[in-house]
XYZ file of C-alpha atoms in Angstrom:
674
model
C 32.555 -16.679 5.297
C 30.634 -17.792 8.999
C 30.445 -21.386 9.578
C 27.083 -20.919 10.206
C 26.556 -19.280 6.786
C 23.718 -21.241 4.760
C 23.358 -20.915 1.352
C 19.657 -21.893 1.233
C 18.701 -19.091 3.231
C 20.343 -16.475 1.023
C 18.462 -17.953 -1.823
C 15.457 -17.759 0.117
C 16.456 -14.290 0.159
C 16.729 -13.766 -3.614
C 13.278 -15.312 -4.217
C 11.686 -12.933 -1.307
C 13.467 -9.730 -2.854
C 12.573 -10.939 -6.571
C 8.848 -11.392 -5.486
C 8.752 -7.987 -3.873
C 10.414 -6.401 -7.055
C 8.358 -8.324 -9.606
C 5.096 -7.145 -7.762
C 6.415 -3.379 -7.859
C 7.367 -3.296 -11.172
C 4.145 -4.741 -12.558
C 4.910 -8.116 -13.447
C 1.316 -9.341 -13.670
C 2.506 -13.014 -13.489
C 3.410 -12.793 -10.067
C 0.421 -11.062 -8.566
C 1.203 -12.252 -4.932
C 4.872 -11.058 -5.279
C 4.303 -8.506 -1.958
C 4.350 -11.786 -0.080
C 7.969 -11.884 -0.153
C 7.937 -9.519 2.595
C 6.618 -12.496 4.664
C 9.585 -14.270 3.533
C 12.012 -11.873 4.859
C 9.655 -11.854 8.248
C 10.031 -15.461 8.884
C 13.766 -15.465 8.036
C 14.466 -12.737 10.161
C 12.535 -14.450 13.132
C 14.606 -17.872 12.502
C 18.224 -16.145 12.245
C 17.685 -13.772 15.310
C 16.319 -16.325 17.505
C 18.938 -18.782 16.630
C 21.564 -16.254 17.551
C 19.637 -15.236 20.700
C 18.839 -18.804 22.017
C 22.083 -20.022 21.514
C 23.931 -16.736 23.657
C 21.404 -17.521 26.257
C 22.044 -20.963 26.289
C 25.624 -20.684 26.700
C 25.943 -17.495 28.613
C 22.736 -17.277 30.504
C 22.307 -13.790 29.552
C 22.059 -11.608 26.756
C 24.511 -8.579 25.758
C 21.732 -6.491 24.323
C 24.006 -3.455 23.719
C 25.732 -5.477 21.159
C 22.668 -7.141 19.854
C 21.620 -3.744 18.839
C 24.831 -2.505 18.041
C 25.039 -5.325 15.510
C 21.564 -4.621 13.981
C 22.171 -0.989 13.365
C 25.748 -1.702 11.925
C 23.831 -3.978 9.587
C 20.704 -1.731 8.643
C 21.362 1.794 9.376
C 24.528 2.962 7.088
C 22.623 1.373 3.744
C 18.991 2.944 4.692
C 20.350 6.495 5.690
C 22.118 6.689 2.277
C 19.111 5.402 0.348
C 16.676 7.993 2.444
C 19.077 10.864 1.859
C 19.773 10.067 -1.865
C 15.586 9.628 -2.487
C 15.237 13.031 -0.684
C 17.974 14.642 -2.904
C 16.303 13.201 -6.317
C 13.124 14.278 -5.068
C 13.877 17.876 -5.029
C 14.091 17.421 -8.735
C 10.875 15.479 -9.695
C 8.339 16.058 -6.989
C 6.314 19.361 -6.301
C 6.877 21.464 -3.249
C 3.908 20.019 -1.119
C 5.008 16.294 -2.433
C 8.507 16.905 -1.081
C 6.817 18.249 2.376
C 4.743 15.367 3.010
C 7.155 12.783 1.757
C 9.944 14.264 3.855
C 7.833 13.844 6.826
C 7.579 10.128 5.805
C 11.349 9.995 5.363
C 11.611 11.262 9.248
C 9.965 8.166 10.450
C 11.616 5.982 7.853
C 14.748 7.493 9.575
C 13.395 6.180 12.927
C 12.044 2.970 11.754
C 8.458 4.033 12.491
C 6.865 4.896 9.260
C 4.757 2.012 9.936
C 3.044 3.925 12.432
C 2.919 7.030 10.702
C 1.309 5.086 7.548
C -1.437 3.820 10.477
C -2.340 7.293 11.375
C -3.581 7.952 8.005
C -5.054 4.527 7.480
C -2.755 4.284 4.545
C -3.810 1.756 1.968
C -0.666 -0.180 0.608
C -2.319 -1.449 -2.303
C -4.022 1.928 -3.126
C -3.281 3.744 -6.384
C -1.786 6.787 -4.622
C 0.714 4.548 -2.958
C 2.996 4.373 -6.082
C 3.644 8.390 -5.373
C 5.123 7.729 -1.911
C 8.987 6.886 -2.437
C 9.319 5.650 1.235
C 6.071 3.142 1.797
C 8.355 0.234 1.288
C 10.420 1.218 4.415
C 7.338 0.014 6.481
C 8.918 -3.679 6.510
C 12.109 -2.525 7.952
C 10.046 -0.438 10.521
C 8.268 -3.252 11.522
C 11.595 -5.630 11.554
C 13.472 -3.251 13.619
C 10.504 -3.221 16.401
C 10.463 -6.831 16.237
C 14.302 -6.691 17.133
C 13.352 -4.453 20.099
C 10.501 -6.856 21.657
C 12.069 -10.451 20.647
C 14.854 -10.533 23.252
C 12.769 -9.606 26.057
C 10.352 -12.440 25.164
C 13.231 -14.854 24.970
C 15.033 -13.618 28.323
C 11.256 -14.230 29.560
C 11.038 -17.636 28.613
C 14.449 -18.452 30.143
C 13.768 -16.688 33.596
C 10.593 -18.507 33.947
C 11.980 -21.839 33.031
C 15.249 -22.417 31.084
C 15.100 -24.681 28.128
C 13.425 -25.446 24.786
C 10.057 -26.270 26.502
C 9.236 -22.937 28.226
C 10.449 -20.902 25.046
C 8.087 -22.862 22.771
C 5.287 -22.121 25.241
C 6.145 -18.562 25.524
C 6.952 -18.068 21.468
C 3.930 -20.180 20.454
C 1.412 -18.027 23.023
C 3.084 -15.071 21.792
C 2.600 -16.111 18.033
C -1.231 -17.225 18.698
C -2.107 -14.158 20.021
C -0.629 -12.294 17.229
C -2.230 -14.361 14.696
C -5.798 -14.466 16.195
C -5.653 -10.729 16.159
C -4.402 -10.143 13.016
C -7.239 -12.549 11.335
C -9.589 -10.595 13.400
C -8.496 -7.117 12.157
C -7.620 -8.308 8.724
C -11.419 -7.693 7.995
C -12.054 -5.281 10.457
C -9.170 -2.718 10.420
C -7.229 -3.865 7.534
C -4.546 -1.345 7.679
C -3.699 -2.365 11.489
C -3.652 -6.050 10.333
C -1.140 -4.900 7.612
C 1.316 -2.226 9.479
C 1.109 -2.657 12.975
C 3.937 -4.731 14.265
C 2.495 -6.655 17.212
C -0.012 -8.025 14.411
C 2.665 -9.059 12.093
C 4.744 -10.847 14.887
C 3.339 -14.410 14.200
C 5.295 -14.249 11.024
C 8.632 -13.916 13.105
C 7.602 -16.582 15.674
C 6.939 -19.018 13.261
C 10.460 -18.711 11.849
C 11.774 -18.680 16.002
C 9.482 -21.844 16.449
C 10.698 -23.446 13.786
C 14.249 -23.220 15.235
C 13.263 -24.966 18.407
C 11.637 -27.851 16.474
C 13.086 -31.529 17.242
C 15.350 -32.311 14.454
C 15.841 -35.686 15.134
C 13.342 -36.585 12.765
C 14.632 -34.831 10.112
C 18.426 -35.240 10.806
C 18.765 -38.508 9.015
C 16.312 -38.421 6.709
C 17.403 -36.350 4.129
C 14.852 -37.637 1.642
C 12.044 -36.263 3.918
C 13.691 -33.048 4.379
C 13.937 -32.656 0.443
C 10.145 -33.218 0.079
C 9.595 -30.653 3.001
C 11.840 -27.941 0.984
C 10.117 -28.517 -2.382
C 6.789 -28.304 -0.691
C 7.707 -25.206 1.247
C 8.879 -23.581 -2.499
C 5.488 -25.017 -3.995
C 3.513 -22.909 -1.417
C 5.640 -19.951 -1.814
C 5.042 -20.017 -5.555
C 1.305 -20.489 -4.808
C 1.476 -17.653 -2.976
C 3.224 -15.497 -5.692
C 0.932 -17.015 -8.479
C -2.494 -16.910 -6.797
C -2.417 -13.983 -3.987
C -3.481 -10.601 -5.268
C -4.185 -7.157 -3.517
C -8.072 -7.854 -3.747
C -7.543 -10.448 -1.302
C -7.979 -10.037 2.356
C -4.225 -9.931 3.900
C -2.253 -10.885 5.954
C -4.929 -13.132 7.532
C -5.307 -16.591 6.454
C -3.559 -15.972 3.019
C -0.501 -15.342 4.562
C -0.012 -18.858 5.771
C 1.027 -19.765 2.128
C 4.606 -17.896 2.460
C 4.806 -18.183 6.096
C 4.628 -21.871 6.133
C 6.351 -22.149 2.990
C 9.258 -20.493 4.303
C 9.346 -22.506 7.426
C 9.477 -25.282 5.552
C 12.090 -24.628 3.277
C 14.170 -23.430 6.656
C 13.667 -26.910 8.105
C 14.715 -28.607 5.116
C 17.851 -26.857 5.010
C 18.583 -27.359 8.889
C 21.206 -30.082 10.098
C 22.033 -31.095 6.315
C 25.638 -31.498 7.179
C 24.657 -34.305 9.879
C 23.524 -36.716 6.936
C 27.355 -38.166 7.176
C 26.778 -39.433 3.688
C 24.252 -41.906 4.131
C 22.000 -40.755 1.214
C 22.652 -38.153 -1.613
C 19.184 -36.951 -0.863
C 19.883 -33.955 -0.056
C 21.433 -32.982 -3.707
C 17.648 -33.284 -4.791
C 16.620 -30.679 -2.333
C 15.961 -27.152 -2.772
C 19.203 -26.353 -0.922
C 20.741 -27.216 -4.128
C 18.760 -25.083 -6.339
C 18.851 -22.176 -3.730
C 22.835 -22.159 -3.623
C 23.156 -21.607 -7.479
C 25.362 -18.469 -8.051
C 22.707 -15.706 -9.495
C 20.488 -16.514 -6.433
C 23.513 -16.360 -4.001
C 24.298 -12.998 -5.975
C 20.997 -11.652 -5.790
C 20.373 -12.558 -1.954
C 23.820 -10.689 -1.296
C 22.201 -7.529 -2.364
C 18.768 -8.543 -1.565
C 18.723 -5.446 1.328
C 20.280 -2.900 -1.014
C 17.952 -3.998 -3.386
C 14.906 -3.544 -1.482
C 15.702 -0.328 -0.325
C 16.458 0.818 -4.169
C 13.824 -0.559 -6.331
C 10.881 1.288 -5.020
C 12.039 4.937 -5.657
C 13.708 3.883 -8.786
C 10.517 2.524 -10.112
C 8.409 5.358 -8.147
C 10.300 8.446 -9.718
C 10.508 6.608 -13.131
C 6.518 6.245 -13.295
C 6.519 9.913 -12.565
C 8.755 10.877 -15.296
C 7.188 8.555 -17.790
C 3.921 7.730 -16.895
C 3.529 4.664 -18.869
C 6.252 2.797 -18.511
C 7.158 0.009 -21.346
C 8.507 -3.254 -20.821
C 12.192 -2.264 -21.785
C 11.962 0.864 -19.690
C 10.925 -1.374 -16.740
C 13.789 -3.861 -17.411
C 15.823 -0.542 -17.532
C 14.752 0.491 -14.153
C 15.557 -3.015 -12.659
C 18.983 -3.071 -14.196
C 19.455 0.435 -12.616
C 17.960 -0.664 -9.455
C 20.585 -3.405 -9.254
C 23.461 -1.287 -10.315
C 22.704 0.981 -7.491
C 22.179 -1.975 -4.998
C 25.883 -3.362 -6.191
C 27.082 0.108 -5.488
C 25.398 0.602 -2.124
C 26.443 -3.125 -0.894
C 30.082 -2.758 -1.986
C 31.003 0.805 -0.840
C 28.500 1.011 2.494
C 26.485 -2.148 3.499
C 29.216 -4.320 3.585
C 32.063 -1.854 4.908
C 29.793 -0.773 7.638
C 29.114 -4.217 8.709
C 32.639 -4.820 9.193
C 33.884 -1.503 10.030
C 35.278 -1.193 13.575
C 33.571 2.548 14.418
C 30.221 0.457 14.630
C 31.535 -2.514 16.435
C 29.340 -3.587 19.028
C 32.118 -3.288 21.650
C 33.644 -7.161 21.407
C 36.914 -5.250 22.275
C 38.141 -2.553 23.821
C 38.813 0.722 21.430
C 42.249 2.504 22.067
C 42.691 5.912 23.524
C 44.877 8.337 23.545
C 44.135 9.442 27.022
C 46.124 7.837 29.732
C 44.152 5.699 31.807
C 40.846 6.210 30.100
C 38.566 3.757 30.649
C 37.815 0.885 27.875
C 35.005 1.343 25.624
C 33.322 -2.068 27.395
C 33.385 0.038 30.725
C 30.214 2.268 29.117
C 28.245 -0.394 27.014
C 25.901 2.072 25.980
C 28.316 4.033 23.967
C 28.253 1.385 21.294
C 24.881 2.671 20.233
C 25.925 6.314 19.946
C 27.115 5.968 16.057
C 23.489 4.316 15.318
C 21.866 7.086 17.442
C 23.908 9.464 15.399
C 22.584 7.975 11.934
C 19.424 7.867 13.047
C 19.282 11.561 14.086
C 21.196 12.466 10.961
C 18.600 11.001 8.695
C 15.644 13.039 11.063
C 17.474 15.967 10.987
C 17.979 16.063 6.973
C 14.205 15.140 6.458
C 12.781 17.613 8.607
C 14.922 20.223 7.084
C 13.823 19.267 3.618
C 10.278 19.250 4.782
C 10.792 22.665 6.026
C 12.869 23.713 2.927
C 9.726 22.200 0.479
C 7.158 24.260 2.420
C 8.966 27.344 1.917
C 9.078 26.476 -2.041
C 5.256 26.433 -2.203
C 4.730 29.414 -4.170
C 0.961 30.768 -5.209
C 0.283 28.600 -8.314
C 1.430 25.598 -6.313
C -0.681 26.689 -2.940
C -3.561 27.425 -5.352
C -3.462 23.469 -6.897
C -3.387 22.404 -3.207
C -6.436 24.195 -2.234
C -8.050 23.358 -5.272
C -7.534 19.628 -4.601
C -8.751 19.907 -1.119
C -11.546 21.932 -1.152
C -14.609 19.798 -0.176
C -17.837 19.767 -2.453
C -21.083 21.788 -0.741
C -22.212 18.364 0.901
C -18.929 17.292 2.522
C -18.239 20.982 3.472
C -21.608 20.916 5.337
C -20.984 17.382 6.935
C -18.848 14.968 6.051
C -21.310 12.122 7.128
C -23.756 12.990 4.452
C -21.225 10.893 2.362
C -21.715 7.680 4.276
C -18.682 5.555 4.611
C -18.428 2.049 3.803
C -19.699 0.498 6.990
C -23.070 2.255 7.365
C -25.837 0.842 6.040
C -28.725 2.977 6.869
C -29.316 5.839 4.419
C -28.557 8.932 5.538
C -30.964 12.092 3.417
C -29.280 15.631 3.882
C -31.443 18.573 2.719
C -29.859 21.631 0.835
C -32.161 24.685 -0.125
C -35.021 26.352 1.655
C -37.217 23.703 3.537
C -40.322 25.281 1.720
C -39.256 25.201 -1.832
C -41.562 24.539 -4.394
C -39.729 21.409 -5.600
C -37.403 18.766 -4.541
C -34.456 16.762 -6.608
C -32.747 14.162 -5.104
C -29.103 13.218 -5.949
C -28.543 9.667 -5.628
C -25.123 7.918 -5.826
C -21.488 7.447 -4.946
C -18.691 9.955 -4.583
C -19.530 10.575 -8.640
C -22.883 12.012 -7.733
C -21.535 13.761 -4.577
C -19.000 15.910 -6.888
C -21.877 17.064 -8.974
C -23.659 18.438 -5.871
C -22.043 21.747 -5.828
C -23.630 23.024 -9.111
C -26.632 20.855 -8.770
C -27.456 22.908 -5.382
C -26.610 26.403 -6.681
C -28.792 25.612 -9.917
C -31.539 24.474 -7.692
C -31.626 27.355 -5.556
C -32.225 29.564 -8.469
C -35.657 27.456 -9.540
C -37.204 27.259 -6.233
C -36.080 23.773 -5.472
C -34.040 21.957 -2.594
C -31.495 19.180 -3.258
C -31.906 15.723 -0.775
C -28.894 13.614 -1.438
C -28.701 9.847 -0.619
C -24.789 9.472 -0.850
C -22.802 6.341 -0.052
C -18.973 6.004 -0.832
C -18.310 3.414 -3.513
C -21.765 2.656 -4.066
C -23.357 3.014 -7.052
C -26.913 3.692 -7.692
C -27.277 0.628 -10.224
C -28.272 -2.467 -8.824
C -24.862 -4.289 -8.915
C -23.236 -6.213 -6.450
C -19.327 -5.456 -6.328
C -16.082 -6.178 -4.771
C -15.085 -3.716 -2.524
C -11.145 -3.073 -2.424
C -10.214 -1.630 0.935
C -12.539 -3.951 2.588
C -11.458 -6.929 0.432
C -14.681 -8.701 0.265
C -18.203 -8.395 -1.637
C -19.862 -4.886 -0.598
C -22.869 -6.381 0.915
C -23.442 -2.937 2.782
C -23.702 -1.408 -0.436
C -26.659 -3.450 -1.612
C -28.270 -3.060 1.530
C -28.112 0.736 1.784
C -29.316 0.940 -2.180
C -32.457 -1.042 -1.587
C -33.301 1.108 1.399
C -32.692 4.409 -0.347
C -34.323 3.424 -3.427
C -37.291 2.333 -1.355
C -37.272 5.996 0.875
C -36.771 8.106 -2.378
C -39.976 6.885 -3.863
C -41.964 7.040 -1.049
C -40.661 10.687 -0.726
C -41.955 11.425 -4.351
C -39.282 13.969 -5.639
C -39.762 15.770 -8.791
C -36.895 14.230 -10.034
C -33.866 12.061 -9.045
C -30.323 12.691 -10.273
C -27.971 9.822 -10.755
C -24.335 9.949 -11.376
C -21.702 6.654 -10.244
C -18.139 5.839 -11.066
C -18.147 4.220 -14.726
C -18.111 0.649 -14.879
C -15.562 1.275 -17.867
C -12.954 2.229 -15.191
C -13.037 -1.414 -13.583
C -13.485 -3.060 -16.639
C -10.539 -1.891 -19.026
C -7.877 -4.139 -18.068
C -10.448 -7.440 -18.460
C -10.152 -9.931 -21.085
C -12.840 -9.460 -23.751
C -15.076 -12.068 -22.417
C -15.271 -11.210 -18.775
C -15.606 -7.692 -19.873
C -18.559 -7.847 -22.040
C -20.422 -9.966 -19.120
C -19.386 -7.604 -16.664
C -20.650 -4.687 -18.793
C -23.961 -6.747 -19.088
C -24.293 -7.376 -15.511
C -24.368 -3.514 -14.815
C -26.451 -2.827 -17.554
C -29.204 -4.849 -16.179
C -28.405 -3.352 -12.767
C -28.592 0.335 -13.825
C -31.898 -0.748 -15.591
C -33.428 -2.247 -12.589
C -32.934 0.879 -10.696
C -33.929 3.066 -13.452
C -37.369 0.927 -13.758
C -38.019 1.108 -10.114
C -37.988 4.730 -9.949
C -40.190 4.754 -13.394
C -42.537 2.294 -12.086
C -43.473 4.433 -9.255
C -43.748 7.742 -11.477
C -40.688 9.555 -10.607
C -38.522 10.953 -13.270
C -34.723 10.298 -13.543
C -31.643 11.924 -14.886
C -28.549 10.158 -15.470
C -25.551 12.045 -15.649
C -22.840 10.450 -17.565
C -19.672 9.838 -15.613
C -16.404 12.096 -15.594
C -13.181 10.984 -17.729
C -10.598 9.107 -15.645
C -7.336 10.639 -16.054
C -3.819 8.197 -16.605
C -2.525 10.343 -13.435
C -3.637 11.844 -10.488
C -4.327 15.332 -11.660
C -3.388 17.595 -8.763
C 0.193 16.044 -8.287
C 0.826 15.814 -11.946
C 0.102 19.380 -12.568
C 2.308 20.631 -9.390
C 4.900 18.950 -10.933
C 4.636 19.941 -14.034
C 4.809 23.764 -12.625
C 7.941 22.664 -10.551
C 9.220 21.749 -13.732
C 8.436 24.889 -15.343
C 6.808 22.996 -17.835
C 3.045 23.436 -19.215
C 0.592 20.807 -17.598
C -1.003 19.579 -20.668
C 1.762 17.585 -22.368
C 2.427 15.977 -19.046
C -1.109 15.195 -17.574
C -3.751 15.383 -20.274
C -5.081 11.804 -21.354
C -5.911 10.543 -24.621
C -9.668 10.687 -24.819
C -9.928 6.942 -26.253
C -8.231 6.305 -22.903
C -10.036 8.607 -20.748
C -13.954 8.930 -21.551
C -15.177 5.526 -21.821
C -17.214 6.363 -24.966
C -18.276 3.164 -25.428
C -19.667 2.367 -22.031
C -21.323 5.856 -22.235
C -23.329 4.332 -25.086
C -24.323 1.381 -23.444
C -25.357 3.625 -20.938
C -27.280 6.011 -22.885
C -28.830 2.979 -24.744
C -30.172 1.693 -21.362
C -31.528 4.948 -20.267
C -33.394 5.325 -23.703
C -35.139 2.480 -22.711
C -36.703 2.996 -19.741
C -39.686 5.656 -19.706
C -39.232 8.823 -17.716
C -35.568 8.770 -17.730
C -33.043 11.431 -19.791
C -29.556 11.094 -19.991
C -27.146 14.247 -19.469
C -23.523 14.305 -21.348
C -21.445 17.047 -20.432
C -18.352 15.305 -21.669
C -17.367 17.988 -24.215
C -16.782 20.176 -21.246
C -13.737 18.102 -20.124
C -12.530 16.578 -23.564
C -11.741 17.807 -27.171
C -12.143 15.263 -30.089
C -8.435 13.634 -28.997
C -7.515 14.534 -25.413
C -9.211 15.152 -21.907
C -7.834 18.059 -19.930
C -6.693 18.257 -16.315
C -6.838 22.261 -16.461
C -9.546 24.084 -18.250
C -9.964 27.752 -18.602
C -6.965 28.254 -15.714
C -8.684 25.841 -13.170
C -7.642 22.134 -12.001
C -10.597 20.222 -13.274
C -10.096 16.903 -11.230
C -8.771 16.831 -7.354
C -7.534 13.266 -8.252
C -7.727 10.974 -11.023
C -11.546 11.157 -11.638
C -13.306 13.443 -8.808
C -14.054 17.028 -10.175
C -12.433 19.746 -8.228
C -15.100 21.973 -6.634
C -13.780 24.982 -7.605
C -13.796 23.841 -11.296
C -17.148 21.751 -10.613
C -18.565 25.410 -9.936
C -17.921 26.709 -13.258
C -20.525 23.706 -14.690
C -23.686 25.341 -12.778
C -24.964 26.924 -15.943
C -24.755 23.723 -18.178
C -25.952 21.727 -15.485
C -29.015 23.758 -14.981
C -30.049 24.023 -18.387
C -29.766 20.214 -18.735
C -31.782 19.612 -15.750
C -34.451 22.928 -15.619
């Protein structure tokens, strides 16, 4: 064991990975467990800065080849093994189109750049479809590796400007402050960038780096103060785990909880050996608790456990969509077992193996007079580049193989899921984004048509546009759309899970749209919206009742506004919500050569929101000149709601109609409206 080994840091690693695993495995008692990644970032900043600053102080330089080879030896072998094992397992579980997509993710994960790949798609780490990506957790490892590329240069710059602790504090502090300020701004303006882009996470590493430069004289002989700081730090980490949630804007200000907490724990444990027995306060500090054998064991396995836990729970969730608590515990045991095997057979031997050593000594050569390896310092990175290249090459080959396996049935599923509605096919901007407030009416049909119908609502109104526009054409009617993403027609202020704040743009857009529609005096306003029941299903009974009543009042207010203006309104009951993404589930079932229904259909009690529909119908019935259209029997039988109907994919995800199937509803919708 290295003399510099600190059991409290190993225990912190256990807390960090424990929080992440608990969050990913669905432990609702720790909704902020994802902040464990931030703990890892601070620890990395502390350890790397300690080693590099010591080397600069001792030698006045840095052996970057040795540093990068050390990092490669520590990280690459285990990561490559998990990537290859995940790809191989995915062949038997994922549909070919998923294999092709996630193999590209594996390519970027192998090169420690998957965070940039996720940025390209503005991928939301907290989105529901993130649960299908078995490589998404590599984003944090990519951020860390990119930190390793830049951090030594920053410390060398500080030493070049002026050797000593003060300049290092100024340089690291300036970099950290700039990173934090930009992160704060983009957490609201561009959340994906704030989350995934390594320069905007640099302030967390900088916090750890600055902590290593803190004057320790105040703490060195005051064990009671170190103990107090340590427990305060653990309290902040606990507060992050217990009170943060995926609905909060993160990282931003909220990331200070785990970051500051980790810094305090690290400072608490620093210099503990110099108390010289003056007091036994150190025994009262958190270092004693963090040094407990179970935490040390988990901390030792933390890297391998982080690599393994996510693909285990992702694939288990695909095979058994509604995992029970015992099944989740079983997944945890499996992840721990795989982590132990990986640590003992790959991670630890690779870290100590000579073939990836950082050139601290010359390798023997059978060639007489051959130059020692230290004469070619860059050669120490050849094994690392070979491992990276292997991962990229295998992932690329796997993507190519998967593409070849996409047969006609699979291709039909892909095309059905990707086909846009008539509105979005003509102009994507007719369905407004989150930020746009000014309504954009889009007209479909003959300009001189005898009648006008308005389609008003969110994306769940949009997916009815395909049958509605076709039915209107046959009835000498044009359709004008007023559509905005995630914005109900009901006068109900909501929280936007992407913007991580109240959706004020929706409220402003809705009022202007209602005013514009009333002024236009259409023959009929057709409304459909994402069912409130989909959002309240997991709420406690009291909260659910209050939210449903608030929604009913908002719906009634909207309908009454049109009724008072003499405009007739029709409300289309919302479509069912499926337990899984219909396109992916059906594609996997076909790949397994099994019928989709047993795997993908959802019990009607869970999917149809019948009680909410009854409440909606009651509101509609109470407002004059308003009618209710219920086509649920087209999707659901008495006991189950289906994802494949008459040979067609009915939904393109969990709750949006697939356009090809929506076309088949033209007749029923025409009879209901005209």
